[in-house]
mmCIF file of C-alpha atoms in Angstrom:
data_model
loop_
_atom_site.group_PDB
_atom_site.id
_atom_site.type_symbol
_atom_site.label_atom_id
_atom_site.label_comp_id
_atom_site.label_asym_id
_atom_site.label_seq_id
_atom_site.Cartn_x
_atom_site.Cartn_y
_atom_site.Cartn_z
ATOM 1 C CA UNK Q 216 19.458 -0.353 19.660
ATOM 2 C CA UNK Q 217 17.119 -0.958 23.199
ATOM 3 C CA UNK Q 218 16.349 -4.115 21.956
ATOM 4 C CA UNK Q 219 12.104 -3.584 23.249
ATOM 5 C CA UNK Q 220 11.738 -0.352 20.751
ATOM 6 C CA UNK Q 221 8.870 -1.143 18.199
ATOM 7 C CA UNK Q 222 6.916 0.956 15.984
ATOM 8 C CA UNK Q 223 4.424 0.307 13.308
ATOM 9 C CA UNK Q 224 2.767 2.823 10.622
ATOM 10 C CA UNK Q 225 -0.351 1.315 7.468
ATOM 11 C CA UNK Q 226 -1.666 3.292 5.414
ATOM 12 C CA UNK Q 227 -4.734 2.820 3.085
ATOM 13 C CA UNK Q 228 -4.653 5.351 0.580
ATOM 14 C CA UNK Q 229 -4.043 9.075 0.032
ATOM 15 C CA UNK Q 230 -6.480 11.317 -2.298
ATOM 16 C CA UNK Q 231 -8.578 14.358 -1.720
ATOM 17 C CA UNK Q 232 -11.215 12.802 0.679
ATOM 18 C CA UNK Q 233 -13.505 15.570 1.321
ATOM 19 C CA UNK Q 234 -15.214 15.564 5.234
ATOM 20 C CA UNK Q 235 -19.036 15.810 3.781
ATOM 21 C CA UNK Q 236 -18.215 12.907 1.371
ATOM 22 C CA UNK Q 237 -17.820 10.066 4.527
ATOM 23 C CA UNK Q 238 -20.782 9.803 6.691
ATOM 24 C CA UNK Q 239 -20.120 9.276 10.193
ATOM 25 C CA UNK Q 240 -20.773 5.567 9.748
ATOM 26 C CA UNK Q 241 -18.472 5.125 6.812
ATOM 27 C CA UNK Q 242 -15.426 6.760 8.304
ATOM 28 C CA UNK Q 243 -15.771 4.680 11.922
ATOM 29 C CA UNK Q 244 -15.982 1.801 9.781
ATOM 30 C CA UNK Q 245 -12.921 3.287 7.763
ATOM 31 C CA UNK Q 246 -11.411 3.905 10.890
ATOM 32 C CA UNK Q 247 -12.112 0.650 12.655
ATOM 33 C CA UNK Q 248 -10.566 -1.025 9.514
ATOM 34 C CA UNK Q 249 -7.598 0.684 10.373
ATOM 35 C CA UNK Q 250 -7.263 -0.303 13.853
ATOM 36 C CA UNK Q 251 -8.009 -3.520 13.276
ATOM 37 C CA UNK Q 252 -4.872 -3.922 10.326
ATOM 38 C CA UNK Q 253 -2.299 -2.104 12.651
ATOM 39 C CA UNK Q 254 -2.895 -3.980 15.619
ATOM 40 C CA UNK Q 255 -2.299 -7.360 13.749
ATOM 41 C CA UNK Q 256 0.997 -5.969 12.326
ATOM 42 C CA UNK Q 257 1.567 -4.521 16.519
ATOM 43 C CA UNK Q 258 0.445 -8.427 18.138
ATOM 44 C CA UNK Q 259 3.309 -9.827 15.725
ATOM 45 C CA UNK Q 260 6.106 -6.996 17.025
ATOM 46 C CA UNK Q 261 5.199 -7.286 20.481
ATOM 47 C CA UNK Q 262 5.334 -10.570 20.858
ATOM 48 C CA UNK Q 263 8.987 -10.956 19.660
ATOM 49 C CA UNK Q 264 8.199 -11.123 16.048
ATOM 50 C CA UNK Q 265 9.974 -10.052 12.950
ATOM 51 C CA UNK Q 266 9.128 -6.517 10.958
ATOM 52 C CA UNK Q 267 8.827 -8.411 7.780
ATOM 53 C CA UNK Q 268 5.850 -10.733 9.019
ATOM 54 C CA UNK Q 269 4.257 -7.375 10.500
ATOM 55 C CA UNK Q 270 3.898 -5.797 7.784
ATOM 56 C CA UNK Q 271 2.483 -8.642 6.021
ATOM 57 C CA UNK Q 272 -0.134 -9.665 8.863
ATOM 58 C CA UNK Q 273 -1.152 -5.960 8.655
ATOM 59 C CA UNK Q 274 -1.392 -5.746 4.276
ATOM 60 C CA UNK Q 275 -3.406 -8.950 4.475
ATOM 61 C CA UNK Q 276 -6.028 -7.286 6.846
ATOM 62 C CA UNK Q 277 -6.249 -4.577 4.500
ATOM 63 C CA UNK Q 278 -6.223 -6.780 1.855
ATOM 64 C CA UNK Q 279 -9.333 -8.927 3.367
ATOM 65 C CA UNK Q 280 -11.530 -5.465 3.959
ATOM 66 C CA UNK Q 281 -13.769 -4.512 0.703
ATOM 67 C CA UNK Q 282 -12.861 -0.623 2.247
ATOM 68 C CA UNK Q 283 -9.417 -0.461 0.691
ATOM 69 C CA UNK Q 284 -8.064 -0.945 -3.284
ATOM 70 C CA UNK Q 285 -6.339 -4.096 -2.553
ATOM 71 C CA UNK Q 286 -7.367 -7.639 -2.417
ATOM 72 C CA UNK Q 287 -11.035 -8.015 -1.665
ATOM 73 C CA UNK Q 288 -12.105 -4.378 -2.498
ATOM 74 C CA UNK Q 289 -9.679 -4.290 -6.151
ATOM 75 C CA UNK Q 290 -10.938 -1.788 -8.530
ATOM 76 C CA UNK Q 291 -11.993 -3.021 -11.977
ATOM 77 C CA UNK Q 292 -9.868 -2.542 -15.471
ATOM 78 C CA UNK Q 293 -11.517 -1.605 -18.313
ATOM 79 C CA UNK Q 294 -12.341 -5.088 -19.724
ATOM 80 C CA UNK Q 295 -13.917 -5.892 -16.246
ATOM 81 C CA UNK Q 296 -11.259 -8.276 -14.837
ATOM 82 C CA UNK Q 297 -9.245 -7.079 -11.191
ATOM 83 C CA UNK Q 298 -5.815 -7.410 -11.727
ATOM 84 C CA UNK Q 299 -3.381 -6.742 -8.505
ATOM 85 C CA UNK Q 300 -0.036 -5.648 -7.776
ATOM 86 C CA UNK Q 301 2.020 -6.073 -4.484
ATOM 87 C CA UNK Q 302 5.570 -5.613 -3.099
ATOM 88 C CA UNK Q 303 7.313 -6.383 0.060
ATOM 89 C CA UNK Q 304 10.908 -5.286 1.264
ATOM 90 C CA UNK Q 305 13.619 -6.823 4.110
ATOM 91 C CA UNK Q 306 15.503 -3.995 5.626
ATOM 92 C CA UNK Q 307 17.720 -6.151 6.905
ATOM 93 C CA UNK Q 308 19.629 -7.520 3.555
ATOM 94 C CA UNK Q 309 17.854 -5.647 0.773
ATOM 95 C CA UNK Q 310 15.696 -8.824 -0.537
ATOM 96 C CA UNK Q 311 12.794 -7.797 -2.051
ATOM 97 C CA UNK Q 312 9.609 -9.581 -3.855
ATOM 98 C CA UNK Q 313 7.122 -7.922 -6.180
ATOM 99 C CA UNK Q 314 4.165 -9.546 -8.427
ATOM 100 C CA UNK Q 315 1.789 -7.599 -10.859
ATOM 101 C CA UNK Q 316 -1.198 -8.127 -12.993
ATOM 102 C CA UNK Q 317 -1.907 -10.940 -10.820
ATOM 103 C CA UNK Q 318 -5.562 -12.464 -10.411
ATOM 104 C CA UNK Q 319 -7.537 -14.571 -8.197
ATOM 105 C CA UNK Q 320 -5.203 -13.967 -5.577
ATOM 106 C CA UNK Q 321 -6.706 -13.062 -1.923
ATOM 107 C CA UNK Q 322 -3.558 -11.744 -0.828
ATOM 108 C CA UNK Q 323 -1.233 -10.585 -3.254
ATOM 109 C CA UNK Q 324 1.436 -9.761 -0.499
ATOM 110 C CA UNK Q 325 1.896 -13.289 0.613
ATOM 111 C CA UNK Q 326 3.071 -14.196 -3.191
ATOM 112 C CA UNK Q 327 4.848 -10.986 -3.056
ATOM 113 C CA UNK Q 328 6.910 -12.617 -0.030
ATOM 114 C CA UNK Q 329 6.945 -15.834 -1.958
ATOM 115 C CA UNK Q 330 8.752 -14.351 -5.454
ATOM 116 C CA UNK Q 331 11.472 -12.883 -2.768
ATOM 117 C CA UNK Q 332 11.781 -16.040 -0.591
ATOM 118 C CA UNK Q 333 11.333 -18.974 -3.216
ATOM 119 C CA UNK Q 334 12.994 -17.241 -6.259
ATOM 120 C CA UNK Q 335 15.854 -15.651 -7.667
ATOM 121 C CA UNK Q 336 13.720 -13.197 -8.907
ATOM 122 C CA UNK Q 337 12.167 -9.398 -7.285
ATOM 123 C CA UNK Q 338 8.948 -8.941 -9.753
ATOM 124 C CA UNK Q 339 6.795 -11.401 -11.573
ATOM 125 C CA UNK Q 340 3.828 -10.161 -13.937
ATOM 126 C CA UNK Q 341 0.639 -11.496 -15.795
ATOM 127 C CA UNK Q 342 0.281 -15.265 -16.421
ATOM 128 C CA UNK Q 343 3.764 -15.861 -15.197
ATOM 129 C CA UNK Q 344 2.739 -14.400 -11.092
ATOM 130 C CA UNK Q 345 -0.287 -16.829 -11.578
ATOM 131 C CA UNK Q 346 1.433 -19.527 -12.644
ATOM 132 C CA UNK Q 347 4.005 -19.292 -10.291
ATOM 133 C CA UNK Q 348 1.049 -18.736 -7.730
ATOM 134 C CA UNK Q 349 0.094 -22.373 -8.783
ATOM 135 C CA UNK Q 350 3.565 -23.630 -7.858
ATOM 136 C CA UNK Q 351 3.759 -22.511 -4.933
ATOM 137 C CA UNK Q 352 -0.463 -24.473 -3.898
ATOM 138 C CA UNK Q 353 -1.396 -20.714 -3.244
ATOM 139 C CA UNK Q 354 -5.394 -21.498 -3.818
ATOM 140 C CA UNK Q 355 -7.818 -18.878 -6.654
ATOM 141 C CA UNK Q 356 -10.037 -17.421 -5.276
ATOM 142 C CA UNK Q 357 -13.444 -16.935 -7.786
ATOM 143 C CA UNK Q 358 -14.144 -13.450 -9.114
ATOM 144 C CA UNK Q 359 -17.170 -13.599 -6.910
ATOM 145 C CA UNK Q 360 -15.058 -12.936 -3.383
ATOM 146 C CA UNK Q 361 -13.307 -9.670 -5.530
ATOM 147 C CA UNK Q 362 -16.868 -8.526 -6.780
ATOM 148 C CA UNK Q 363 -17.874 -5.269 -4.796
ATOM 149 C CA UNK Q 364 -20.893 -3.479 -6.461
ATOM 150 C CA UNK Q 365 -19.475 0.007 -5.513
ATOM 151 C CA UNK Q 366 -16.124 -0.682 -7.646
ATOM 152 C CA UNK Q 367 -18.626 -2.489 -10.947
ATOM 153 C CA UNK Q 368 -20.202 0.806 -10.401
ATOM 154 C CA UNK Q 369 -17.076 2.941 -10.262
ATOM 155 C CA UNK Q 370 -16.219 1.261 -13.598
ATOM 156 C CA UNK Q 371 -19.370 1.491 -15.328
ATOM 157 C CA UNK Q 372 -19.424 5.161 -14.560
ATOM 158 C CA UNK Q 373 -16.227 5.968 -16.878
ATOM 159 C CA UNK Q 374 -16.197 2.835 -19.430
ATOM 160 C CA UNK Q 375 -17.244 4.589 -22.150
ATOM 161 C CA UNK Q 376 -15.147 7.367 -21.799
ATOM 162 C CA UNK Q 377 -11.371 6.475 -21.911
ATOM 163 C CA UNK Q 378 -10.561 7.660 -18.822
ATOM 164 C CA UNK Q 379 -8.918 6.272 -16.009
ATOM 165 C CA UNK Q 380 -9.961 6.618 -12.241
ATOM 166 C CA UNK Q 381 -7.917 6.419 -9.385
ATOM 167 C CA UNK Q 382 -10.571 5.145 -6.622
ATOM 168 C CA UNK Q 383 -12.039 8.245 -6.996
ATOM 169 C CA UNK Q 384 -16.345 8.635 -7.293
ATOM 170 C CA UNK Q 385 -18.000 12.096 -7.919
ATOM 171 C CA UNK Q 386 -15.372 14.552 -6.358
ATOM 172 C CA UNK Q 387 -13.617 12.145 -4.424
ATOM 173 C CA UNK Q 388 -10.494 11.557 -5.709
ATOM 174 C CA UNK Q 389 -8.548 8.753 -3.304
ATOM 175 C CA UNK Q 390 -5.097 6.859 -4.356
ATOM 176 C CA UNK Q 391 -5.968 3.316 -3.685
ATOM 177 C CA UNK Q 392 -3.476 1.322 -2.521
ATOM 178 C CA UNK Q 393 -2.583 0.198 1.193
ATOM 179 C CA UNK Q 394 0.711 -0.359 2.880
ATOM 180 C CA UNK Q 395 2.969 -1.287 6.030
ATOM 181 C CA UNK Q 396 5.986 -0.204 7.309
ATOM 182 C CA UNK Q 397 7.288 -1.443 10.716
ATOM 183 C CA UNK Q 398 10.438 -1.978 12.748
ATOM 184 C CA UNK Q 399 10.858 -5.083 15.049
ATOM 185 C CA UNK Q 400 12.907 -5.265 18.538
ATOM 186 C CA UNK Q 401 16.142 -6.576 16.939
ATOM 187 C CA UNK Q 402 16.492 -3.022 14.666
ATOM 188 C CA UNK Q 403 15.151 -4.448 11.095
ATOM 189 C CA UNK Q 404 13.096 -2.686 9.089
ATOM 190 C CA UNK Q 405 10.222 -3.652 6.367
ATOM 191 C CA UNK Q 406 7.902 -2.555 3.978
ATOM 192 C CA UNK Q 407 4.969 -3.573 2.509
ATOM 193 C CA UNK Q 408 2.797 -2.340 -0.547
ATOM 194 C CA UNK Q 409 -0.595 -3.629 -2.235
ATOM 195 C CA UNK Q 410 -3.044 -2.535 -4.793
ATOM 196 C CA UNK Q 411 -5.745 -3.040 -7.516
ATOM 197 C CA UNK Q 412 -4.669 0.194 -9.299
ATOM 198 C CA UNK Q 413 -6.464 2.423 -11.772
ATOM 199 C CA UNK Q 414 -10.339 2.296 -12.516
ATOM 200 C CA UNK Q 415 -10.740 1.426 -16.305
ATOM 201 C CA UNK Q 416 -7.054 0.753 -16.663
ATOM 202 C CA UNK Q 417 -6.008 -0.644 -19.999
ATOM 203 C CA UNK Q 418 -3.003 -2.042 -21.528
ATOM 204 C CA UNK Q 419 -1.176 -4.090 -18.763
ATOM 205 C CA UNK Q 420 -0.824 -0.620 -16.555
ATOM 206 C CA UNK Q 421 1.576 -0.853 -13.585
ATOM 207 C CA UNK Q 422 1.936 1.513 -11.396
ATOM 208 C CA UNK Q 423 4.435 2.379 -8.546
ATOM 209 C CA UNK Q 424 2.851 -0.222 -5.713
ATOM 210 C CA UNK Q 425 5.366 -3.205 -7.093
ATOM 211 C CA UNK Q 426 8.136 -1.036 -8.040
ATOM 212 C CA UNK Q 427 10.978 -1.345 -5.567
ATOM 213 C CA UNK Q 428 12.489 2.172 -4.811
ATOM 214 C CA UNK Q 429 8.833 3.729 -6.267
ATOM 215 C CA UNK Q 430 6.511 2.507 -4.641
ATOM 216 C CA UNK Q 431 8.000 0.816 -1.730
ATOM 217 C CA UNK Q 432 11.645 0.849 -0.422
ATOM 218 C CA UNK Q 433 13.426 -0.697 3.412
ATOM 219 C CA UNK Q 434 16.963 -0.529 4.661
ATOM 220 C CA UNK Q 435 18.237 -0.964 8.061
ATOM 221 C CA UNK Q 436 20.562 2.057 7.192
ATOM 222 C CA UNK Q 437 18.068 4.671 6.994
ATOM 223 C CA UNK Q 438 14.125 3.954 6.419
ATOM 224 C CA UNK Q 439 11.219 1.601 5.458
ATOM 225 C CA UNK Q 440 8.532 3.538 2.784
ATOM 226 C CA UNK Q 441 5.531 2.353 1.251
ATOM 227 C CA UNK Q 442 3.823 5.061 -0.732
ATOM 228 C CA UNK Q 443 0.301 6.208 -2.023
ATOM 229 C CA UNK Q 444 -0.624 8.538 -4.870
ATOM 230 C CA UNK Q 445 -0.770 9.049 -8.293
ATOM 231 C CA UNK Q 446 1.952 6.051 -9.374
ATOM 232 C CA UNK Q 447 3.329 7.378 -12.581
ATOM 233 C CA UNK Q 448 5.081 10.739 -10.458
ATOM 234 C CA UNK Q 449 6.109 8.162 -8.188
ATOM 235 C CA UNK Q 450 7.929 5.765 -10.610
ATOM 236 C CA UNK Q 451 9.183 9.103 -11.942
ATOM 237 C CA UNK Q 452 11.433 10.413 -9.152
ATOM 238 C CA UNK Q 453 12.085 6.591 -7.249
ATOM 239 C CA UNK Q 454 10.092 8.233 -4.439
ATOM 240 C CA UNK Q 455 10.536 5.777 -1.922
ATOM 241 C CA UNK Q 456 14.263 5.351 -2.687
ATOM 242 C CA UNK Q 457 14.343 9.340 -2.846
ATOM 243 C CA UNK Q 458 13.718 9.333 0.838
ATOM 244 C CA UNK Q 459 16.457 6.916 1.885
ATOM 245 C CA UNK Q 460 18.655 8.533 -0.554
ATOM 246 C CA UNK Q 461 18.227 12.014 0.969
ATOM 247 C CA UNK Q 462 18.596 10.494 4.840
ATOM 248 C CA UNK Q 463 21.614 8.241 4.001
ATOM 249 C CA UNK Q 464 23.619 10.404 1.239
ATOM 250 C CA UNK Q 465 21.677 14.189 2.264
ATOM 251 C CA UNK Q 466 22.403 13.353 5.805
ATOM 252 C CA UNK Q 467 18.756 14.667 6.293
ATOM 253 C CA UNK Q 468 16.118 13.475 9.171
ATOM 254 C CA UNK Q 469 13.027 11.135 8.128
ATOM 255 C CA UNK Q 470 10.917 14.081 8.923
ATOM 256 C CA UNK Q 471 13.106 16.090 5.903
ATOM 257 C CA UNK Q 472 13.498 13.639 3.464
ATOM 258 C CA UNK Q 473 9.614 13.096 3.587
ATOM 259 C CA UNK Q 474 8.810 16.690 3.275
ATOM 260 C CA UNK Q 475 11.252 16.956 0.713
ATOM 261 C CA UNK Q 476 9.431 14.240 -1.515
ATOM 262 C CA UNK Q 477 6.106 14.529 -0.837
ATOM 263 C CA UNK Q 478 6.003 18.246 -0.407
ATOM 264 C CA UNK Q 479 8.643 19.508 -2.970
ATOM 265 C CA UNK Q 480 9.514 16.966 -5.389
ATOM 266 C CA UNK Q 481 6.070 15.483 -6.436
ATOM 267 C CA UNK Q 482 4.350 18.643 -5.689
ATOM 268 C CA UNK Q 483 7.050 20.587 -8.844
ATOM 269 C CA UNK Q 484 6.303 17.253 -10.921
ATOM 270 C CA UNK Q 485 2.341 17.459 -10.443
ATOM 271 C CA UNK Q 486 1.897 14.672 -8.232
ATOM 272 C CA UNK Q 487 -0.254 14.301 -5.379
ATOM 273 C CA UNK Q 488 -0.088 11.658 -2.263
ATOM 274 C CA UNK Q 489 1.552 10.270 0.383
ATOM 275 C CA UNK Q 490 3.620 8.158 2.205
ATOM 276 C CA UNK Q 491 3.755 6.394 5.322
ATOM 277 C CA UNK Q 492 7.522 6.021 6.706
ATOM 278 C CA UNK Q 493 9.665 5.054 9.657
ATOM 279 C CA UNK Q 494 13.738 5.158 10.381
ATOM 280 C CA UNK Q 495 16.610 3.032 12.200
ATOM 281 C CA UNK Q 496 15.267 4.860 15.805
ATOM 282 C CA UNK Q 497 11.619 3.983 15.314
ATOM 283 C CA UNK Q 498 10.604 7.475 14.383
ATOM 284 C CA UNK Q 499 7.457 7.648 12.369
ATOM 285 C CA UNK Q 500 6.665 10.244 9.674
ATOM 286 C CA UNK Q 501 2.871 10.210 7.190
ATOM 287 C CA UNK Q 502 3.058 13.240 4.862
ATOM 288 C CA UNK Q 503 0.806 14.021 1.973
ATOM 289 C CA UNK Q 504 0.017 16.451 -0.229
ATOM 290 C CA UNK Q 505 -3.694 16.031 -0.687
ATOM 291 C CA UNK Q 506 -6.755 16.412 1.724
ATOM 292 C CA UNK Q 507 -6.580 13.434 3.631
ATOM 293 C CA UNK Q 508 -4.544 9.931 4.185
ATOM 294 C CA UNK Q 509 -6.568 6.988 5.292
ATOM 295 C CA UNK Q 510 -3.496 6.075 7.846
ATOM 296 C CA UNK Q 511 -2.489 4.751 11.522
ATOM 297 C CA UNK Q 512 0.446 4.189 13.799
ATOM 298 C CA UNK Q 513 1.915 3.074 17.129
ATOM 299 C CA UNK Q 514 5.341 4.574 17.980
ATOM 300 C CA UNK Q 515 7.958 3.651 20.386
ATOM 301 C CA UNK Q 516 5.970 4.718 23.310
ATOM 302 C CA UNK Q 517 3.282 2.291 22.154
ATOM 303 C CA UNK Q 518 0.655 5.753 21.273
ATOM 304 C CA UNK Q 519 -1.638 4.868 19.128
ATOM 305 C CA UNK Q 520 -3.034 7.063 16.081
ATOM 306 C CA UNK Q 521 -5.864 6.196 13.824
ATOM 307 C CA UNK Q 522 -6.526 9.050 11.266
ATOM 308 C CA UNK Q 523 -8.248 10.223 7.688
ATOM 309 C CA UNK Q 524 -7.550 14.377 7.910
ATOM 310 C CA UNK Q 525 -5.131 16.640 8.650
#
């Protein structure tokens, strides 16, 4: 391993995004967003530092910016409350950290890292991620810093129906979650995965973002994935563990094992999205199935790309 080779991929959802839907001004701000996230996640790799605190510096930005289902910008459940779910991965020795159905929380990823570095434990839920959130002096936040009008909206559009939403208004239909995925000069890998879920989501709903080997997956053998879509397909075929699976047993590239996934597997189950992934060599692949991927990366060459559409 040429001990200076970086590389750094976020995504912020996957959904059909259609071009007249984003004014020009909404998508450079969408845009700018992304920037912003992957060169805090870059900063941290360049100067010396390790994948697993890149991918967290860049989740938190996302998390911070009312753009992105995560954090600040958290979708509503049905009885009006924001309830998140995160997950973060260590390529290096398979340790892993996961909380759902936590509130109050500005950055969900952080206690994420916490449950994986301060317990014996991968996923915490519910009252027990909160109160564990109060062991560890990580401060609540009021449910005025999570209140965005557009998501109260979003929810009052659909309450009386039922139905669930997945970040989508009018035709726009976007998967909102945001991730990470980076490799540091010494060869580790990490992932990273955060979300507020489902519009009008009842009954404790989970969805793939905490899962390890759903929703996100790292290994220094193969890959780091953090994944986007509609979370129920994604719990139901391990998706990000599919991908390792198919490069480490398959013998297939990163660019095969993604296609595979996204493109075959999801596509025969029903389910659309994406994924944001990169291997042992600092190869980078972002597949999806649906009209656009709010995503960015800087490969081993240190190119930068910032992009919504095909």
């Amino acid at each position: 391993m040429n001990k200076s080779i970086t590389s750094i991929a976020i995504h912020g959802g996957a959904g059909t995004i259609p071009r007249g839907s984003l004014t020009a001004e909404k998508e450079k701000m969408y845009l700018e967003a992304l920037r912003v996230a992957l060169e805090a996640g870059n900063v941290i790799l360049k100067s010396g530092g390790s994948s697993l605190d890149a991918v967290c510096r860049a989740v938190m930005e996302l998390e911070n910016c009312p753009l992105f289902n995560a954090g600040r910008g958290s979708v509503f459940t049905h009885d009006g409350k924001i309830e998140m779910d995160a997950s973060i991965m260590d390529g290096s020795n398979l340790d892993a950290g996961a909380i759902a159905a936590c509130t109050g929380i500005q950055n969900p990823v952080l206690l994420a890292r916490l449950v994986m570095e301060k317990t014996d434990h991968v996923l915490l839920v519910g009252e027990g991620a909160n109160r564990f959130a109060e062991e560890m002096n990580i401060p609540r936040w009021p449910d005025e810093y999570f209140h965005t009008e557009f998501r109260w909206k979003q929810l009052e559009s659909i309450r009386h129906t039922g139905n669930t939403m997945l970040d989508h208004q009018e035709k726009e239909k976007k998967f909102g979650t945001v991730g990470a995925v980076a490799l540091d000069q010494f060869g580790n890998l990490a992932a990273a995965t955060s979300t507020g879920g489902m519009t009008n989501k009842k009954y404790g709903r989970i969805g793939d973002s905490p899962i390890i080997g759903a929703g996100t997956y790292a290994n220094n053998s193969s890959c780091a994935i953090s994944c986007t879509g509609s979370g129920e397909y994604f719990i139901k075929c391990s998706a990000a563990f599919q991908v390792h699976a198919a490069m480490k047993y398959g013998g297939l590239s990163l660019e095969e094992a993604c296609h595979q996934v996204v493109h075959k597997e999801l596509v025969a189950m029903g389910g659309d999205g994406g994924l944001i992934a990169i291997d042992s060599s600092g190869n980078i692949c972002m597949p999806f199935n649906t009209e656009g991927m709010y995503r960015a990366s800087i490969d081993v060459d240190g190119k930068m790309e910032v992009l919504i559409y095909s």
